[in-house]
Amino acid sequence: MFKCKLRSQLNEQLRALDSRIDTQCALVAELQDWFRRRAELHQDYSIKLEKLSKSLLARHKEQKVKREQWNLFSVYNCWQILVNQTKKDARDHGAMADVYLNNIIPRFTQVQEDVQRIYKKCRDIGYESHEELLKVLHELHTTMRTYHMYQAEFKSAESKLQNLEAQKAKLEQNNPKEKLEKRKKFKVIEKEIEKRKNKFRDAKLKALKARNEYILSMDSANAAIHKYFVEDLSDIIDCMDFGFHSSIAKALMTHISGQECFKRTLQNGIDDLNKSINNMDSRHDKQRFLEYNNAAFMLPKKFDFQGHKGDEKNQVIVTHPIQEGNGETLRSFSFKVNQFKNRI
Amino acid sequence: MFKCKLRSQLNEQLRALDSRIDTQCALVAELQDWFRRRAELHQDYSIKLEKLSKSLLARHKEQKVKREQWNLFSVYNCWQILVNQTKKDARDHGAMADVYLNNIIPRFTQVQEDVQRIYKKCRDIGYESHEELLKVLHELHTTMRTYHMYQAEFKSAESKLQNLEAQKAKLEQNNPKEKLEKRKKFKVIEKEIEKRKNKFRDAKLKALKARNEYILSMDSANAAIHKYFVEDLSDIIDCMDFGFHSSIAKALMTHISGQECFKRTLQNGIDDLNKSINNMDSRHDKQRFLEYNNAAFMLPKKFDFQGHKGDEKNQVIVTHPIQEGNGETLRSFSFKVNQFKNRI
């Protein structure tokens, strides 16, 4: 009966372990599915970013003539950095999708295969252990039954001997000693007692041996069951999990290093744009514009005195009548100069 | 002629400045376009990430019963982190799109409006400056022509006087002094010379004044042109660019702070996943599994000695005949114990 109970418990263990491996594989499959679907999104995003970058650069090339003066502006560099960033983002997301599909997902497939292969072996070992246990249990039942049987026989032999010895005692009680030895009945009883004593000794020995066997079997069974439940089961599960976490960890670390890569690109983009913003220089822009349009903004030649037919007096001559006459002109000249100076 | 040349140069300047403002606005419009198109991609990506996250969580809820044992595995926590990361990524990209559309793009619109409004004023000022310059130039031409005219008149008056004085000298040469004064011709010439001397003096003064005016006009024109080309133009362009770079910078810094936000989320995701990987614990998983399936893995009760009808001798009894009999049992018992100890 105990054997049935143990067998049932051992089968329950196998079912639990089967269920465990199914759960493990389902979990890995779900992880794999996340990576697969996430890779699709990375890929889709990458394609769209690439398309945007190409479209902007194509339009820029197409409008090269119209946009001839863009490089006179420091802001232009900021735009260039943003467009380049788009290209880098496209590349990063494409690379991430690739790593997911061609590195991480196959790792998970391998994990599932490994886990299932290892489990098959562990399960076989477990099953063998169960058979061993049940064998030991069977032996215990056998030795126990044998012991009970031989002990019963011993008790029976003991009882029979005791009966005969009682009969002899009764005879000795009723008759004097010298008569007895000549009586036939007394001789028969003594022969019977001798026979019984032998049987009794044999039965006792058998019973003793049987008990010993039973006790040894019992200790053996207890030790085997203890070892299986306390050590072997634990070892089997450790075996099932062998390398599982480290393989999963490796796959996830690959994902993490991809994320670190994203982080670096992000940081570089931030640094480049910060630098570009700091380099925006209005004075420099103005300078480049004036140089580009040099002809329009070039200071014309000064006016020279155009004397009339050899008249070389090119200085203002001030005498008394002139002072009065040009006074107004001088005042209006000073006014004009000040006006220009103070304007805007 | 010079006035036409200068007018043409000044018009060329206005064209160059018009072109500059167009380029500035086109550049800002292109920046704006990058943000608009980039926002679309962020939005699209965000929607897809949100959809993925919802789909995974819905499926997880749906299969709640099937996945009952998932939390016995430390790997499950890694999966949870990845799914949560998807949700955070969706949120971040959505926020980025929102910032682009509702913060940065309106800033660029404002920049374009500001730049155009300021330019209109600057252009008007520039145009006024041009009109002033051309006026000064016109005055220069007027004074120059006046000077040439008066100088010519002066020379003519001088020449006429010189002729009359030559005629008088000739008369004095041919006739004695006392006769001359009574001759009518002599008196006429002296009167004429007197008239001419007055005209000469007047013409000389007029020519002098005209020259002075001309020279003053010339200096005035040179000063005005110099000031306009060297100072005013520069001021106008500085005005056109007023606040341009700082507004652009503010918009781009907003983008950068969005990128910093991405970086933080990325880093947090990396940290969480690293922690989860480090927390993967096979021993702990095994423990939880054994506890979850406690009934199947519970150590059964030890076997006790079942004595036959009051037989309480539950120890192995070794005497000489027993030793031989149970020897084999003892040896096979030791063997079995060792076998279990050494297995797996």
mmCIF file of C-alpha atoms in Angstrom, chain A residues 70-281:
data_model
loop_
_atom_site.group_PDB
_atom_site.id
_atom_site.type_symbol
_atom_site.label_atom_id
_atom_site.label_comp_id
_atom_site.label_asym_id
_atom_site.label_seq_id
_atom_site.Cartn_x
_atom_site.Cartn_y
_atom_site.Cartn_z
ATOM 1 C CA TRP A 70 23.087 78.726 -46.722
ATOM 2 C CA ASN A 71 26.657 78.169 -45.668
ATOM 3 C CA LEU A 72 26.947 81.882 -44.841
ATOM 4 C CA PHE A 73 24.794 81.129 -41.798
ATOM 5 C CA SER A 74 26.088 79.339 -38.670
ATOM 6 C CA VAL A 75 22.578 77.930 -38.164
ATOM 7 C CA TYR A 76 23.147 75.832 -41.295
ATOM 8 C CA ASN A 77 25.621 73.711 -39.348
ATOM 9 C CA CYS A 78 22.936 72.935 -36.762
ATOM 10 C CA TRP A 79 20.657 71.667 -39.510
ATOM 11 C CA GLN A 80 23.442 69.526 -40.955
ATOM 12 C CA ILE A 81 23.987 67.922 -37.558
ATOM 13 C CA LEU A 82 20.295 67.091 -37.181
ATOM 14 C CA VAL A 83 20.191 65.466 -40.617
ATOM 15 C CA ASN A 84 23.321 63.454 -39.872
ATOM 16 C CA GLN A 85 21.829 62.388 -36.567
ATOM 17 C CA THR A 86 18.842 61.023 -38.467
ATOM 18 C CA LYS A 87 21.163 58.897 -40.554
ATOM 19 C CA LYS A 88 22.964 57.593 -37.467
ATOM 20 C CA ASP A 89 19.681 56.810 -35.739
ATOM 21 C CA ALA A 90 18.599 54.856 -38.821
ATOM 22 C CA ARG A 91 21.827 52.884 -38.711
ATOM 23 C CA ASP A 92 21.549 52.179 -34.973
ATOM 24 C CA HIS A 93 17.984 50.919 -35.132
ATOM 25 C CA GLY A 94 18.815 48.759 -38.137
ATOM 26 C CA ALA A 95 21.767 47.287 -36.270
ATOM 27 C CA MET A 96 19.620 46.620 -33.213
ATOM 28 C CA ALA A 97 17.056 44.755 -35.303
ATOM 29 C CA ASP A 98 19.854 42.743 -36.840
ATOM 30 C CA VAL A 99 21.337 41.816 -33.454
ATOM 31 C CA TYR A 100 17.930 40.755 -32.162
ATOM 32 C CA LEU A 101 17.150 38.607 -35.192
ATOM 33 C CA ASN A 102 20.557 37.087 -35.878
ATOM 34 C CA ASN A 103 22.148 36.888 -32.471
ATOM 35 C CA ILE A 104 19.724 37.025 -29.579
ATOM 36 C CA ILE A 105 16.771 35.079 -30.997
ATOM 37 C CA PRO A 106 18.949 32.152 -32.129
ATOM 38 C CA ARG A 107 20.463 32.103 -28.624
ATOM 39 C CA PHE A 108 17.015 31.636 -27.150
ATOM 40 C CA THR A 109 16.301 28.849 -29.638
ATOM 41 C CA GLN A 110 19.519 27.182 -28.497
ATOM 42 C CA VAL A 111 18.537 27.606 -24.845
ATOM 43 C CA GLN A 112 15.225 25.866 -25.473
ATOM 44 C CA GLU A 113 16.930 23.002 -27.289
ATOM 45 C CA ASP A 114 19.562 22.622 -24.564
ATOM 46 C CA VAL A 115 17.041 22.750 -21.782
ATOM 47 C CA GLN A 116 14.860 20.132 -23.427
ATOM 48 C CA ARG A 117 17.782 17.841 -24.226
ATOM 49 C CA ILE A 118 19.171 18.047 -20.720
ATOM 50 C CA TYR A 119 15.730 17.495 -19.244
ATOM 51 C CA LYS A 120 15.237 14.317 -21.231
ATOM 52 C CA LYS A 121 18.373 12.864 -19.643
ATOM 53 C CA CYS A 122 17.452 14.109 -16.189
ATOM 54 C CA ARG A 123 13.996 12.678 -16.502
ATOM 55 C CA ASP A 124 15.422 9.274 -17.470
ATOM 56 C CA ILE A 125 17.720 9.375 -14.463
ATOM 57 C CA GLY A 126 14.804 10.351 -12.266
ATOM 58 C CA TYR A 127 12.749 7.525 -13.674
ATOM 59 C CA GLU A 128 15.575 5.029 -12.989
ATOM 60 C CA SER A 129 15.845 6.353 -9.444
ATOM 61 C CA HIS A 130 12.128 5.740 -9.037
ATOM 62 C CA GLU A 131 12.476 2.161 -10.236
ATOM 63 C CA GLU A 132 15.345 1.612 -7.784
ATOM 64 C CA LEU A 133 13.306 3.006 -4.931
ATOM 65 C CA LEU A 134 10.338 0.859 -5.741
ATOM 66 C CA LYS A 135 12.626 -2.178 -5.938
ATOM 67 C CA VAL A 136 14.029 -1.426 -2.493
ATOM 68 C CA LEU A 137 10.508 -0.981 -1.214
ATOM 69 C CA HIS A 138 9.454 -4.301 -2.711
ATOM 70 C CA GLU A 139 12.383 -5.986 -0.984
ATOM 71 C CA LEU A 140 11.325 -4.416 2.303
ATOM 72 C CA HIS A 141 7.832 -5.825 1.965
ATOM 73 C CA THR A 142 9.223 -9.233 1.112
ATOM 74 C CA THR A 143 11.599 -9.338 4.081
ATOM 75 C CA MET A 144 8.847 -8.029 6.346
ATOM 76 C CA ARG A 145 6.447 -10.769 5.275
ATOM 77 C CA THR A 146 9.157 -13.387 5.610
ATOM 78 C CA TYR A 147 9.974 -12.138 9.091
ATOM 79 C CA HIS A 148 6.336 -12.235 10.132
ATOM 80 C CA MET A 149 5.941 -15.711 8.691
ATOM 81 C CA TYR A 150 9.048 -17.140 10.399
ATOM 82 C CA GLN A 151 8.306 -15.354 13.647
ATOM 83 C CA ALA A 152 4.838 -16.960 13.605
ATOM 84 C CA GLU A 153 6.364 -20.359 12.920
ATOM 85 C CA PHE A 154 8.837 -19.793 15.759
ATOM 86 C CA LYS A 155 6.069 -18.903 18.141
ATOM 87 C CA SER A 156 4.128 -21.935 17.038
ATOM 88 C CA ALA A 157 7.127 -24.220 17.570
ATOM 89 C CA GLU A 158 7.737 -22.620 20.947
ATOM 90 C CA SER A 159 4.135 -23.169 21.919
ATOM 91 C CA LYS A 160 4.175 -26.823 20.835
ATOM 92 C CA LEU A 161 7.353 -27.477 22.828
ATOM 93 C CA GLN A 162 5.880 -25.820 25.851
ATOM 94 C CA ASN A 163 2.817 -28.103 25.574
ATOM 95 C CA LEU A 164 4.905 -31.266 25.508
ATOM 96 C CA GLU A 165 7.028 -30.094 28.407
ATOM 97 C CA ALA A 166 3.838 -29.461 30.349
ATOM 98 C CA GLN A 167 2.625 -32.977 29.581
ATOM 99 C CA LYS A 168 5.975 -34.428 30.801
ATOM 100 C CA ALA A 169 5.751 -32.426 33.986
ATOM 101 C CA LYS A 170 2.270 -33.728 34.626
ATOM 102 C CA LEU A 171 3.445 -37.343 34.225
ATOM 103 C CA GLU A 172 6.386 -36.789 36.579
ATOM 104 C CA GLN A 173 4.012 -35.303 39.124
ATOM 105 C CA ASN A 174 1.680 -38.344 39.227
ATOM 106 C CA ASN A 175 4.244 -41.194 39.134
ATOM 107 C CA PRO A 176 7.486 -42.068 41.016
ATOM 108 C CA LYS A 177 10.722 -41.660 39.032
ATOM 109 C CA GLU A 178 11.869 -45.358 38.561
ATOM 110 C CA LYS A 179 8.471 -46.354 37.186
ATOM 111 C CA LEU A 180 8.401 -43.653 34.721
ATOM 112 C CA GLU A 181 11.559 -44.626 32.892
ATOM 113 C CA LYS A 182 10.004 -48.069 32.221
ATOM 114 C CA ARG A 183 6.675 -46.674 31.081
ATOM 115 C CA LYS A 184 6.351 -46.466 27.315
ATOM 116 C CA LYS A 185 4.326 -43.197 27.384
ATOM 117 C CA PHE A 186 7.158 -41.382 29.173
ATOM 118 C CA LYS A 187 9.663 -42.533 26.589
ATOM 119 C CA VAL A 188 7.449 -41.352 23.720
ATOM 120 C CA ILE A 189 7.018 -37.920 25.271
ATOM 121 C CA GLU A 190 10.766 -37.495 25.845
ATOM 122 C CA LYS A 191 11.461 -38.430 22.212
ATOM 123 C CA GLU A 192 8.807 -35.950 21.074
ATOM 124 C CA ILE A 193 10.273 -33.212 23.281
ATOM 125 C CA GLU A 194 13.688 -33.827 21.763
ATOM 126 C CA LYS A 195 12.238 -33.520 18.274
ATOM 127 C CA ARG A 196 10.379 -30.320 19.196
ATOM 128 C CA LYS A 197 13.453 -28.810 20.823
ATOM 129 C CA ASN A 198 15.308 -29.188 17.528
ATOM 130 C CA LYS A 199 12.445 -27.703 15.555
ATOM 131 C CA PHE A 200 12.223 -24.868 18.059
ATOM 132 C CA ARG A 201 15.902 -24.076 17.770
ATOM 133 C CA ASP A 202 15.706 -24.067 13.975
ATOM 134 C CA ALA A 203 12.572 -21.928 13.915
ATOM 135 C CA LYS A 204 14.133 -19.475 16.367
ATOM 136 C CA LEU A 205 17.227 -19.113 14.251
ATOM 137 C CA LYS A 206 15.202 -18.645 11.061
ATOM 138 C CA ALA A 207 13.033 -16.036 12.765
ATOM 139 C CA LEU A 208 16.083 -14.206 14.028
ATOM 140 C CA LYS A 209 17.698 -14.148 10.594
ATOM 141 C CA ALA A 210 14.450 -13.007 9.015
ATOM 142 C CA ARG A 211 14.094 -10.186 11.518
ATOM 143 C CA ASN A 212 17.640 -9.058 10.841
ATOM 144 C CA GLU A 213 17.009 -9.083 7.103
ATOM 145 C CA TYR A 214 13.847 -7.120 7.620
ATOM 146 C CA ILE A 215 15.563 -4.525 9.789
ATOM 147 C CA LEU A 216 18.444 -4.177 7.343
ATOM 148 C CA SER A 217 15.989 -3.789 4.452
ATOM 149 C CA MET A 218 14.097 -1.155 6.384
ATOM 150 C CA ASP A 219 17.259 0.862 7.108
ATOM 151 C CA SER A 220 18.264 0.498 3.483
ATOM 152 C CA ALA A 221 14.860 1.698 2.278
ATOM 153 C CA ASN A 222 14.881 4.679 4.650
ATOM 154 C CA ALA A 223 18.384 5.650 3.565
ATOM 155 C CA ALA A 224 17.506 5.320 -0.123
ATOM 156 C CA ILE A 225 14.325 7.341 0.206
ATOM 157 C CA HIS A 226 16.072 9.994 2.281
ATOM 158 C CA LYS A 227 18.911 10.296 -0.183
ATOM 159 C CA TYR A 228 16.573 10.527 -3.157
ATOM 160 C CA PHE A 229 14.273 13.122 -1.651
ATOM 161 C CA VAL A 230 16.903 15.245 0.051
ATOM 162 C CA GLU A 231 19.857 15.019 -2.360
ATOM 163 C CA ASP A 232 19.016 13.413 -5.702
ATOM 164 C CA LEU A 233 15.888 15.437 -6.506
ATOM 165 C CA SER A 234 17.794 18.648 -5.795
ATOM 166 C CA ASP A 235 20.649 17.447 -8.019
ATOM 167 C CA ILE A 236 18.216 16.605 -10.820
ATOM 168 C CA ILE A 237 16.697 20.097 -10.730
ATOM 169 C CA ASP A 238 20.156 21.688 -10.570
ATOM 170 C CA CYS A 239 21.035 19.655 -13.615
ATOM 171 C CA MET A 240 17.889 20.756 -15.443
ATOM 172 C CA ASP A 241 18.842 24.376 -14.800
ATOM 173 C CA PHE A 242 22.492 23.890 -15.711
ATOM 174 C CA GLY A 243 23.633 26.842 -17.826
ATOM 175 C CA PHE A 244 20.073 28.157 -18.192
ATOM 176 C CA HIS A 245 20.571 31.435 -16.398
ATOM 177 C CA SER A 246 24.005 32.075 -17.850
ATOM 178 C CA SER A 247 22.704 31.571 -21.412
ATOM 179 C CA ILE A 248 19.737 33.849 -20.808
ATOM 180 C CA ALA A 249 22.083 36.376 -19.199
ATOM 181 C CA LYS A 250 24.395 36.339 -22.230
ATOM 182 C CA ALA A 251 21.499 37.011 -24.573
ATOM 183 C CA LEU A 252 20.195 39.855 -22.435
ATOM 184 C CA MET A 253 23.672 41.356 -22.040
ATOM 185 C CA THR A 254 23.893 41.500 -25.831
ATOM 186 C CA HIS A 255 20.690 43.531 -25.793
ATOM 187 C CA ILE A 256 22.149 45.766 -23.079
ATOM 188 C CA SER A 257 25.309 46.442 -25.051
ATOM 189 C CA GLY A 258 23.083 47.491 -27.954
ATOM 190 C CA GLN A 259 21.347 49.905 -25.607
ATOM 191 C CA GLU A 260 24.743 51.243 -24.480
ATOM 192 C CA CYS A 261 25.485 51.836 -28.138
ATOM 193 C CA PHE A 262 22.276 53.848 -28.506
ATOM 194 C CA LYS A 263 23.284 55.825 -25.456
ATOM 195 C CA ARG A 264 26.658 56.694 -26.947
ATOM 196 C CA THR A 265 25.149 57.826 -30.249
ATOM 197 C CA LEU A 266 22.614 59.900 -28.322
ATOM 198 C CA GLN A 267 25.388 61.503 -26.263
ATOM 199 C CA ASN A 268 27.506 62.249 -29.318
ATOM 200 C CA GLY A 269 24.523 63.865 -31.004
ATOM 201 C CA ILE A 270 23.887 65.994 -27.925
ATOM 202 C CA ASP A 271 27.550 67.044 -27.770
ATOM 203 C CA ASP A 272 27.734 67.859 -31.482
ATOM 204 C CA LEU A 273 24.593 69.957 -31.386
ATOM 205 C CA ASN A 274 25.698 71.773 -28.222
ATOM 206 C CA LYS A 275 28.972 72.598 -29.897
ATOM 207 C CA SER A 276 27.190 73.825 -33.001
ATOM 208 C CA ILE A 277 24.888 76.023 -30.932
ATOM 209 C CA ASN A 278 27.861 77.521 -29.087
ATOM 210 C CA ASN A 279 29.586 78.198 -32.402
ATOM 211 C CA MET A 280 26.704 80.307 -33.735
ATOM 212 C CA ASP A 281 28.353 83.647 -34.357
#
